[in-house]
Coordinates of C-alpha atoms and ligand atoms in Angstrom, one line a residue:
X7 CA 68.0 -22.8 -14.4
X8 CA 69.7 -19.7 -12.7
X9 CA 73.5 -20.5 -13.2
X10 CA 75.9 -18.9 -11.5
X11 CA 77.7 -15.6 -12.9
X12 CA 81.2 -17.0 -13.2
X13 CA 79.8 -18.9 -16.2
X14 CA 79.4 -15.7 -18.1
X15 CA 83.0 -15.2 -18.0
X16 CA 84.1 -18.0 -19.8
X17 CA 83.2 -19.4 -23.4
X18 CA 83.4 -23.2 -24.5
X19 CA 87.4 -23.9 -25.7
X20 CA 87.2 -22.6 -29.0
X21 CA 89.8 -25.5 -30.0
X22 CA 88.0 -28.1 -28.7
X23 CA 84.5 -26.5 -30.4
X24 CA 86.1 -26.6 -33.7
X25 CA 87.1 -29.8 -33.0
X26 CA 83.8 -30.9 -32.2
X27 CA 82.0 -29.3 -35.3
X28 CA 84.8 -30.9 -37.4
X29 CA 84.0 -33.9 -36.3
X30 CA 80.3 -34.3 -36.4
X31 CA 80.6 -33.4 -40.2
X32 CA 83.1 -35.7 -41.0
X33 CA 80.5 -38.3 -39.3
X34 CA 77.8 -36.5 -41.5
X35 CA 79.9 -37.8 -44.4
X36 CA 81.5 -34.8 -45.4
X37 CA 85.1 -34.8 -46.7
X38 CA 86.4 -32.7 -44.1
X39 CA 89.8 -32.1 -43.3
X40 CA 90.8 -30.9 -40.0
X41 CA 93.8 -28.3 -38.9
X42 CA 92.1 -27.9 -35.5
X43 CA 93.0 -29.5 -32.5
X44 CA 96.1 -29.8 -31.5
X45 CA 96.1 -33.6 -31.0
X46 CA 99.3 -35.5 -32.5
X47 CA 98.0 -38.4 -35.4
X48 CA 100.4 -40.5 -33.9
X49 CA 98.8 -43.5 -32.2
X50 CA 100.1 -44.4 -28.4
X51 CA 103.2 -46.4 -28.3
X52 CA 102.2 -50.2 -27.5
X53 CA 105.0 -50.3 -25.1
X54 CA 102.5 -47.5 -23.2
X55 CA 99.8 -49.6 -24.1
X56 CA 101.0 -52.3 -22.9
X57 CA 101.7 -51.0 -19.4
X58 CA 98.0 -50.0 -18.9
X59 CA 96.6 -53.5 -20.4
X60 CA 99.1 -55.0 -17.5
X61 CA 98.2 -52.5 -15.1
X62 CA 94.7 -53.2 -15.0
X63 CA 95.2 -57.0 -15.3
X64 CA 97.1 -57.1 -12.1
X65 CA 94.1 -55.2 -10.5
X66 CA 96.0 -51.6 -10.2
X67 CA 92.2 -49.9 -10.9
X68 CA 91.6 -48.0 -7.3
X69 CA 92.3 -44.8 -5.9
X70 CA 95.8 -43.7 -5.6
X71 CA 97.0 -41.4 -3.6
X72 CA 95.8 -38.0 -4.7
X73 CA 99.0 -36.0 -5.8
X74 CA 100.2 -39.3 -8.0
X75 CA 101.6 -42.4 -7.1
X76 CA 105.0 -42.8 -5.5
X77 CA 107.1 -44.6 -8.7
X78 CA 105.4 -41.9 -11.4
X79 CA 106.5 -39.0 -9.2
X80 CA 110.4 -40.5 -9.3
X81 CA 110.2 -40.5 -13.0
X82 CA 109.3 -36.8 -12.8
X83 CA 111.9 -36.2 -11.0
X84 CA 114.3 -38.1 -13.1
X85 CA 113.1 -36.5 -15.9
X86 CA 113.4 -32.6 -14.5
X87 CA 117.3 -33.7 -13.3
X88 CA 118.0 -35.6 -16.6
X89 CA 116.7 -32.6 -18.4
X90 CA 117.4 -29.5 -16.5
X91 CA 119.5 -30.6 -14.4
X92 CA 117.0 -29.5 -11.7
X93 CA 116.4 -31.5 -7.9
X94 CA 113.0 -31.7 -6.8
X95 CA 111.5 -34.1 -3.9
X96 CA 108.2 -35.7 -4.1
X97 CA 106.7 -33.7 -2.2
X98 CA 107.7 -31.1 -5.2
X99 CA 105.7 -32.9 -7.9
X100 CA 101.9 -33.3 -8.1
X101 CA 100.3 -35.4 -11.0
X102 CA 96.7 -34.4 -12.4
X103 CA 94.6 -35.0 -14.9
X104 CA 96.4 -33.4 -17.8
X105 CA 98.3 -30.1 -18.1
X106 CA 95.1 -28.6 -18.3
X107 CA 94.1 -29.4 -14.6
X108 CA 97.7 -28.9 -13.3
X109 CA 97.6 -25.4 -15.0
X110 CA 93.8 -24.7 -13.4
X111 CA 94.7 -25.9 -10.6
X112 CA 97.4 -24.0 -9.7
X113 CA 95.9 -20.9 -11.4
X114 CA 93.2 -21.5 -8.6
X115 CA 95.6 -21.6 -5.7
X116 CA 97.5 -18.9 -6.7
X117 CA 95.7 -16.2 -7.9
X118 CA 92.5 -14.2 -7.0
X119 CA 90.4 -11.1 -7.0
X120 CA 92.3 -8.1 -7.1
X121 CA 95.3 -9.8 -9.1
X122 CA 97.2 -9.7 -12.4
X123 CA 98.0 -12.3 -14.2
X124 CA 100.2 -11.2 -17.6
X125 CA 100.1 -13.3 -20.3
X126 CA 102.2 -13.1 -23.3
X127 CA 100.1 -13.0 -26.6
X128 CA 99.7 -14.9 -28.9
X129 CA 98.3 -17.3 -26.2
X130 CA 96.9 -20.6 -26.0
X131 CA 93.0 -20.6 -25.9
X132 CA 92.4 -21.4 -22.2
X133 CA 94.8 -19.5 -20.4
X134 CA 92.7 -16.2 -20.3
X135 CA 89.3 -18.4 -19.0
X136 CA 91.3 -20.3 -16.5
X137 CA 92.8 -16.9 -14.6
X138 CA 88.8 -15.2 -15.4
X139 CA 87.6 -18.2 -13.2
X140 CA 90.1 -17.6 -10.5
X141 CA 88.5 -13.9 -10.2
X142 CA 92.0 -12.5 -10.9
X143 CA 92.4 -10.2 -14.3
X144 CA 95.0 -11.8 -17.3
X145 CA 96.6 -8.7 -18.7
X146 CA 97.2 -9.6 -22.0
X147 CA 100.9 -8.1 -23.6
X148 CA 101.0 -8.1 -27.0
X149 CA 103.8 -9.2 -28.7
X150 CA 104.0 -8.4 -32.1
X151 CA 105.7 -10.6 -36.0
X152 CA 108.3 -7.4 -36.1
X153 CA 109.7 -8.9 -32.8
X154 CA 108.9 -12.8 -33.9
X155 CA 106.4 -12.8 -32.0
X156 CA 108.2 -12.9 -28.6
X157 CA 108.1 -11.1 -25.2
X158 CA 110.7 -8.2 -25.0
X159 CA 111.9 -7.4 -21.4
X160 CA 111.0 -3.7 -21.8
X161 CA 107.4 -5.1 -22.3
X162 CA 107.2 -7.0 -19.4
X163 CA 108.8 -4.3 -17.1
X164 CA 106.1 -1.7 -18.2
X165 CA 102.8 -4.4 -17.8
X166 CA 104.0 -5.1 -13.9
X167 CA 102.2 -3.2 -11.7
X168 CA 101.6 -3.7 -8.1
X169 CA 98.9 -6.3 -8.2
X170 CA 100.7 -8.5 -10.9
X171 CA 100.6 -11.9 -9.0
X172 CA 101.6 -14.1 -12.1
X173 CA 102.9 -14.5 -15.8
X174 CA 101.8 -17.7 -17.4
X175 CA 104.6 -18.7 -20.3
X176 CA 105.0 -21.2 -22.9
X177 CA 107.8 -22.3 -25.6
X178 CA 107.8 -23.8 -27.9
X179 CA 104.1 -22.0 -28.0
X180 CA 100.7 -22.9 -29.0
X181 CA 100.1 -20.7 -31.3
X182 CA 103.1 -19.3 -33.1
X183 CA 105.7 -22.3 -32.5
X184 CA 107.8 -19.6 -30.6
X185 CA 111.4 -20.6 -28.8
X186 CA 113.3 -18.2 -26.8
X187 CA 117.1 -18.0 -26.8
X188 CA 118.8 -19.0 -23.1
X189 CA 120.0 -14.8 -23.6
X190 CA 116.7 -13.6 -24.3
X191 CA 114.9 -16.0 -21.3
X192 CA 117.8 -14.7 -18.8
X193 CA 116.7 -11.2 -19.6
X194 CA 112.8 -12.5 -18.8
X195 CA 114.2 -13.5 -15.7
X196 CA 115.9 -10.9 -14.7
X197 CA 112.6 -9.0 -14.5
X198 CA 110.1 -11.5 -12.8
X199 CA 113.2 -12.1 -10.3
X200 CA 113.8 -8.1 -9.4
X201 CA 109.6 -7.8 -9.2
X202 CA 109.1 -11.4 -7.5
X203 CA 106.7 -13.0 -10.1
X204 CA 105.5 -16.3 -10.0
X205 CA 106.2 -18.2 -13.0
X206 CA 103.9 -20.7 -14.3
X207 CA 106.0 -22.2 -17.2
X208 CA 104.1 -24.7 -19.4
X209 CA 106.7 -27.0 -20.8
X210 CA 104.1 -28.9 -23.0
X211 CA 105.8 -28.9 -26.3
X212 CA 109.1 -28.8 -25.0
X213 CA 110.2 -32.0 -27.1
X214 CA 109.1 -30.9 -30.2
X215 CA 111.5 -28.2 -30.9
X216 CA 113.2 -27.8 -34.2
X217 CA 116.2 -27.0 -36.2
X218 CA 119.0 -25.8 -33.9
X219 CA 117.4 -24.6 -31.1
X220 CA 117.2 -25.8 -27.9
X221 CA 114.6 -25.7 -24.6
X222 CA 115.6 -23.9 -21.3
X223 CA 114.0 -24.1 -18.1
X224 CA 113.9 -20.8 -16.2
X225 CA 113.6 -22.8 -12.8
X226 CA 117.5 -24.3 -13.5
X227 CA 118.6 -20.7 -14.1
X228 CA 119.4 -20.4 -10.1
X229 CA 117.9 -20.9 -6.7
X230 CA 116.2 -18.0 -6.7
X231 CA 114.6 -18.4 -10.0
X232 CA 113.6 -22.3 -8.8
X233 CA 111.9 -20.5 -5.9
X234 CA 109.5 -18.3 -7.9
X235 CA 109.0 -21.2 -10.9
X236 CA 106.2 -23.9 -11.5
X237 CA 106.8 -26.1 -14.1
X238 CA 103.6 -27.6 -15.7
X239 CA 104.2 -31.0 -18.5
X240 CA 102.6 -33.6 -19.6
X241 CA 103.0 -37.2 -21.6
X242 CA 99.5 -35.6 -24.1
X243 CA 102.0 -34.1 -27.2
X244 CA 105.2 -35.7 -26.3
X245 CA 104.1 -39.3 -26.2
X246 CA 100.8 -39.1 -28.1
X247 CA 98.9 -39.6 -25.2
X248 CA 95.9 -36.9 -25.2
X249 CA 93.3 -39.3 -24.1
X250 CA 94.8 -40.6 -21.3
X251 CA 95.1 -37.6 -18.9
X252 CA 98.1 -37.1 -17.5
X253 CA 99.9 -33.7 -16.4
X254 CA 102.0 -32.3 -13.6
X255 CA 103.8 -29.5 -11.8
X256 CA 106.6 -29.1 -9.7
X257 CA 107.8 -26.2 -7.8
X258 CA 108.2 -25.2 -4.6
X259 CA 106.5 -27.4 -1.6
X260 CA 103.6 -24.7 -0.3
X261 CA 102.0 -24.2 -3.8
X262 CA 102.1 -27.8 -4.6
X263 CA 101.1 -29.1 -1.4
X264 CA 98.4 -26.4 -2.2
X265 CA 97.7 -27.8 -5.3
X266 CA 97.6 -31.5 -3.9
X267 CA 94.5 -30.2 -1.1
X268 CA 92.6 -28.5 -3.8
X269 CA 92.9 -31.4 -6.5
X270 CA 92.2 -33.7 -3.4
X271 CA 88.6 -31.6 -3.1
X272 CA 87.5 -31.9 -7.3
X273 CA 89.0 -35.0 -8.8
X274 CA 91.0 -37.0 -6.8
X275 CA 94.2 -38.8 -7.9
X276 CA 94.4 -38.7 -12.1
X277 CA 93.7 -42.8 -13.4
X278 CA 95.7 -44.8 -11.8
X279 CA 95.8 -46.8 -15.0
X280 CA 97.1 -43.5 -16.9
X281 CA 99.3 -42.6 -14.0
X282 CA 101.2 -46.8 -15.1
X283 CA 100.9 -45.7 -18.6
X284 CA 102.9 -42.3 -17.7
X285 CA 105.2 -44.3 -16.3
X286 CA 106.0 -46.3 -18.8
X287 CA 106.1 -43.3 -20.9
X288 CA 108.5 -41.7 -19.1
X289 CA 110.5 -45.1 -18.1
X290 CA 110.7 -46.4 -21.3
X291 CA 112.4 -46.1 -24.6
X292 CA 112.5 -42.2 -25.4
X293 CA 113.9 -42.7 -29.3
X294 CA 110.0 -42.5 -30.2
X295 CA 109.8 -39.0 -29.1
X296 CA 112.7 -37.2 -31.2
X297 CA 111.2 -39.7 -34.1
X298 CA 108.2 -38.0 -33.9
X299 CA 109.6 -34.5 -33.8
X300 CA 111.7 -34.9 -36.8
X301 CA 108.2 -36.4 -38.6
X302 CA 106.7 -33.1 -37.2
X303 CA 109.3 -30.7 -38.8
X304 CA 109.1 -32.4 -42.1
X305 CA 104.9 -31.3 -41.7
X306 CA 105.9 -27.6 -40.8
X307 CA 108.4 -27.5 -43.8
X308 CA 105.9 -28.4 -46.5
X309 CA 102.9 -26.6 -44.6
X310 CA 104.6 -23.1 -44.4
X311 CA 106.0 -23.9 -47.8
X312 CA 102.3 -24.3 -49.1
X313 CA 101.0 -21.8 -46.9
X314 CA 103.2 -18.8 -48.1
X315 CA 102.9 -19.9 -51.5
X316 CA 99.3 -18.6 -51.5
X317 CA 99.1 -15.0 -52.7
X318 CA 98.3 -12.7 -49.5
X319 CA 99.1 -15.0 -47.2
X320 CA 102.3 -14.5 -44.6
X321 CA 103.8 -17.1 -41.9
X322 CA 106.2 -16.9 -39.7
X323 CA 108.5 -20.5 -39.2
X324 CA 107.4 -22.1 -36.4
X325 CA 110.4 -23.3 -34.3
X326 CA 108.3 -26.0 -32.2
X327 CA 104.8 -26.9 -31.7
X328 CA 102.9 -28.5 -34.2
X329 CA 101.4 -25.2 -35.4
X330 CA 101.4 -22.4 -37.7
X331 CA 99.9 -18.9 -37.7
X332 CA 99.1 -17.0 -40.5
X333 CA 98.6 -13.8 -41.3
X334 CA 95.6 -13.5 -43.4
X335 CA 94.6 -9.8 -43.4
X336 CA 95.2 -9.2 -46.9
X337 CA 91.8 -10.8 -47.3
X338 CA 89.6 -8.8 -44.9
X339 CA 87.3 -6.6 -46.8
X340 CA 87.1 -9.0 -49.8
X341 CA 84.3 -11.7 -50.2
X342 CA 82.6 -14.2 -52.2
X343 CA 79.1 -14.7 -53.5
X344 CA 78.1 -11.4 -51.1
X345 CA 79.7 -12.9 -47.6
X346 CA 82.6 -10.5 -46.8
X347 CA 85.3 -11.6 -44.4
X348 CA 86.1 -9.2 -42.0
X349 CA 87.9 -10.9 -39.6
X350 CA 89.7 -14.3 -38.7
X351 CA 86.4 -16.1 -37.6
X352 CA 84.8 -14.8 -41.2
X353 CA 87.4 -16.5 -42.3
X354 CA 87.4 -19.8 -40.4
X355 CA 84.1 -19.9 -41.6
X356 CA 84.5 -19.4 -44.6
X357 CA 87.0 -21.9 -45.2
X358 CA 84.7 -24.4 -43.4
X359 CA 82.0 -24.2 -45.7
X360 CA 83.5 -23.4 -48.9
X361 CA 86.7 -25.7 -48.5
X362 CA 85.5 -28.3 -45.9
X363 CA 88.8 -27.4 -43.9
X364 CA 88.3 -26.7 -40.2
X365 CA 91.1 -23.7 -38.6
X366 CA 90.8 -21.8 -35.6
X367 CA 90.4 -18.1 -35.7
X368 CA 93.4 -15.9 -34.4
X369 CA 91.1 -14.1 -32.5
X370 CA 90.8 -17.1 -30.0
X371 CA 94.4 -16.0 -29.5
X372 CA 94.3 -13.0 -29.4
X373 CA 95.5 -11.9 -32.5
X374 CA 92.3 -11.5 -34.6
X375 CA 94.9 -10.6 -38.3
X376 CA 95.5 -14.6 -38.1
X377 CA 94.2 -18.5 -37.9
X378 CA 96.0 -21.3 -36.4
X379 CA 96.4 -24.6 -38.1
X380 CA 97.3 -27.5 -36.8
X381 CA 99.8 -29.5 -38.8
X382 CA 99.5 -32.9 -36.5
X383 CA 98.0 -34.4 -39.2
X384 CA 99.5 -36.8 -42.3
X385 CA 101.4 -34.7 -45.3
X386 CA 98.8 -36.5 -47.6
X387 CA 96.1 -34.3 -45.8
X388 CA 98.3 -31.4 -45.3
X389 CA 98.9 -31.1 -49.1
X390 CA 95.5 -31.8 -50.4
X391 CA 93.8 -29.0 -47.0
X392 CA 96.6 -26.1 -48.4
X393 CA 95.1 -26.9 -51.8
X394 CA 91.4 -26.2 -51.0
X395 CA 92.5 -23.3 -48.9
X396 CA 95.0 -21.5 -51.9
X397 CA 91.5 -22.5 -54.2
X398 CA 89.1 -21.2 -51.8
X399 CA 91.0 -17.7 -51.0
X400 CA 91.6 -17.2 -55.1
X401 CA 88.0 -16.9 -55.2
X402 CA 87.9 -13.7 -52.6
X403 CA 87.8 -10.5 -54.7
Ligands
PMP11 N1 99.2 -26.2 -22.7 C1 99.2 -25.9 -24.0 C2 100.0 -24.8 -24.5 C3 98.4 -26.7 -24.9 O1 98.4 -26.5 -26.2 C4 97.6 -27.8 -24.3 C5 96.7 -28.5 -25.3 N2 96.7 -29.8 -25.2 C6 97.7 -28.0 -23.0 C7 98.5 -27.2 -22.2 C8 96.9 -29.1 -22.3 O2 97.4 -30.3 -22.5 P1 96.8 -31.6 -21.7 O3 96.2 -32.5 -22.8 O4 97.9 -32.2 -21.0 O5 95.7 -31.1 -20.8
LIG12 N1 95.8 -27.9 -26.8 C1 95.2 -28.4 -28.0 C2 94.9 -27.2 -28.9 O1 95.3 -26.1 -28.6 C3 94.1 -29.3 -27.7 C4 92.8 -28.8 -27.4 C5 92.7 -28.0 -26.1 O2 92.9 -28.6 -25.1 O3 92.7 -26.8 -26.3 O4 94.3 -27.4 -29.9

């Protein structure tokens, strides 16, 4: 059947493929061990649990109202002012069905033919597809390990132009685990103020943040900066909630009143069984959620400890995130029984078949001299994947 041309601008999430392949050869009955997705191991609280089991017991299974049910969007809100100190009204906060959809969503009532969207790279897989769909262009600014990987004002002041409509921006970041100083973010800001960007800011991994430093909101930088920021979280990473499908943004009335018509249109309101589990989520005891971040940093110590042990191999610390990305270009040009690796999905691939260990090529984000591993996973299976990966790349000559 004739489909329509948009779908030649986007390709199948690359993590999510991986995923996908991962598991049906696990279910083949092959060993595999997986660095893909990023999905946290964890299972859901039973307090979380819990509120959905009682949810649908006491018959809370029809619609809701579209943007998110009343109770849900208060504990947004006490969350952003607990947090960031920032005020926001209901009418301020829309809930969909995972960051994803708040982040398409939005990308969809903001942007359009004829616009720019910049996007700092390394990025996360679907931000390019999700501004391709809109019809807008993502101009993709590079940033580079020299600068640790993050955005330099001079960078951002020379990929503005007049149709830049957007930047889309994450920390801790999926990829590279990158954090940005309150200084360096202020000098961010300075820029999208002075030029009037919109900010998307995807706050996903904002509680898993390690060592000494410390998450900023732009938005609570000042009025001005709340005017041009949308904030876009979710329970998925911070609560171990990726099934359930819960996200949200809040920022200025118009776009999310905007947001609210156009969800109103595809989905309708996110489960409302989900929308008692965020809840409780966000309601309930929070000691879980640092737990888990300290159980995530002990992970990152001995993967990057394991990882740069490996002759050729370079990686930078993640400071959040559950990630890490290596450099691996040491490799390209060398090979094994006649299959040369060229580049990072050679190398993917490679890895697959000859080690049984799934990783996504850098190239998915945008940097093709690296692959992304995915350390939600136990240390048993961290230790025994960086194994078959140090044996697997000794064999390259
Ligand atoms: N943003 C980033 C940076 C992510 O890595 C992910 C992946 N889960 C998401 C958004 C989407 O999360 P959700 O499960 O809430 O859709
Ligand atoms: N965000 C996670 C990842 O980057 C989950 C998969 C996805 O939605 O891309 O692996």
């Amino acid at each position: 059947m004739r489909l329509a041309k948009r779908m030649d601008l986007i390709k199948p999430s690359p993590t999510l493929a991986i995923q996908a392949k991962a598991n049906a050869l696990k279910a083949s009955g092959l060993d595999i061990i997986s660095f893909g997705a990023g999905e946290p191991d964890f299972e859901t609280p039973d307090n979380i649990k819990d509120a959905a089991i009682a949810s649908i017991k006491a018959g809370f299974t029809k619609y809701t109202a579209v943007g998110g049910i009343d109770e849900l969007k208060d504990a947004i809100i006490d969350k952003l002012k607990r947090d960031h100190q920032l005020d926001y009204s209901r009418s301020q906060i829309v809930v969909s069905n995972g960051a994803k959809h708040s982040l398409f969503n939005l990308a969809h009532v903001l942007f359009e033919e004829g616009d720019e969207v910049l996007i700092p790279s390394p990025y996360w897989v679907s931000y390019t597809d999700i501004v391709y769909l809109t019809g807008a262009k993502p101009v993709v600014i590079k940033t580079y390990a020299s600068d640790g990987f993050k955005l330099q004002p001079s960078q951002l002041e020379d990929a503005i132009t007049s149709r830049t409509r957007g930047i889309i921006i994450s920390y801790p970041s999926n990829p590279a685990g990158i954090c940005y100083t309150h200084r360096e973010l202020e000098k961010l800001a300075e820029v999208l103020l002075r030029h009037q960007v919109t900010i998307i800011s995807d706050d996903i991994y904002e509680k898993i943040i390690y060592d000494d430093n410390k998450f900023y909101s732009m938005a609570s930088f000042s009025e001005e900066m709340k005017k041009i920021c949308i904030i876009v979280n979710g329970v998925s990473k911070s609560y171990s909630m990726t099934g359930w499908r819960i996200g949200y943004a809040a920022g200025p009335e118009d776009v999310i009143s905007a947001v609210t018509k156009y969800q109103s249109q595809n989905t309708s309101n996110p489960s409302s069984i989900s929308q008692k589990a965020a809840l409780e989520a966000l309601r309930g005891p929070q000691e879980g959620v640092e737990a888990r971040a300290r159980e995530f940093q002990k992970r990152r110590d001995v993967i990057i400890k394991r990882l740069n042990e490996i002759p050729g191999i370079s990686c930078m610390n993640p400071q959040g995130a559950f990630y890490v990305f290596p450099n691996i270009a040491a490799f390209f040009g060398r090979g094994f029984n006649g299959k040369i690796i060229n580049n990072s999905s050679d190398m993917a691939s490679y890895l697959l078949e000859q080690a049984n260990v799934a990783v996504i090529p850098g190239a998915d984000f945008g940097h093709d001299d690296h692959l992304r591993l995915s350390y939600a996973t136990s240390l048993e299976q961290i230790e025994k994947g960086t194994e078959r990966i140090r044996e697997a790349l000794l064999k390259l000559r």
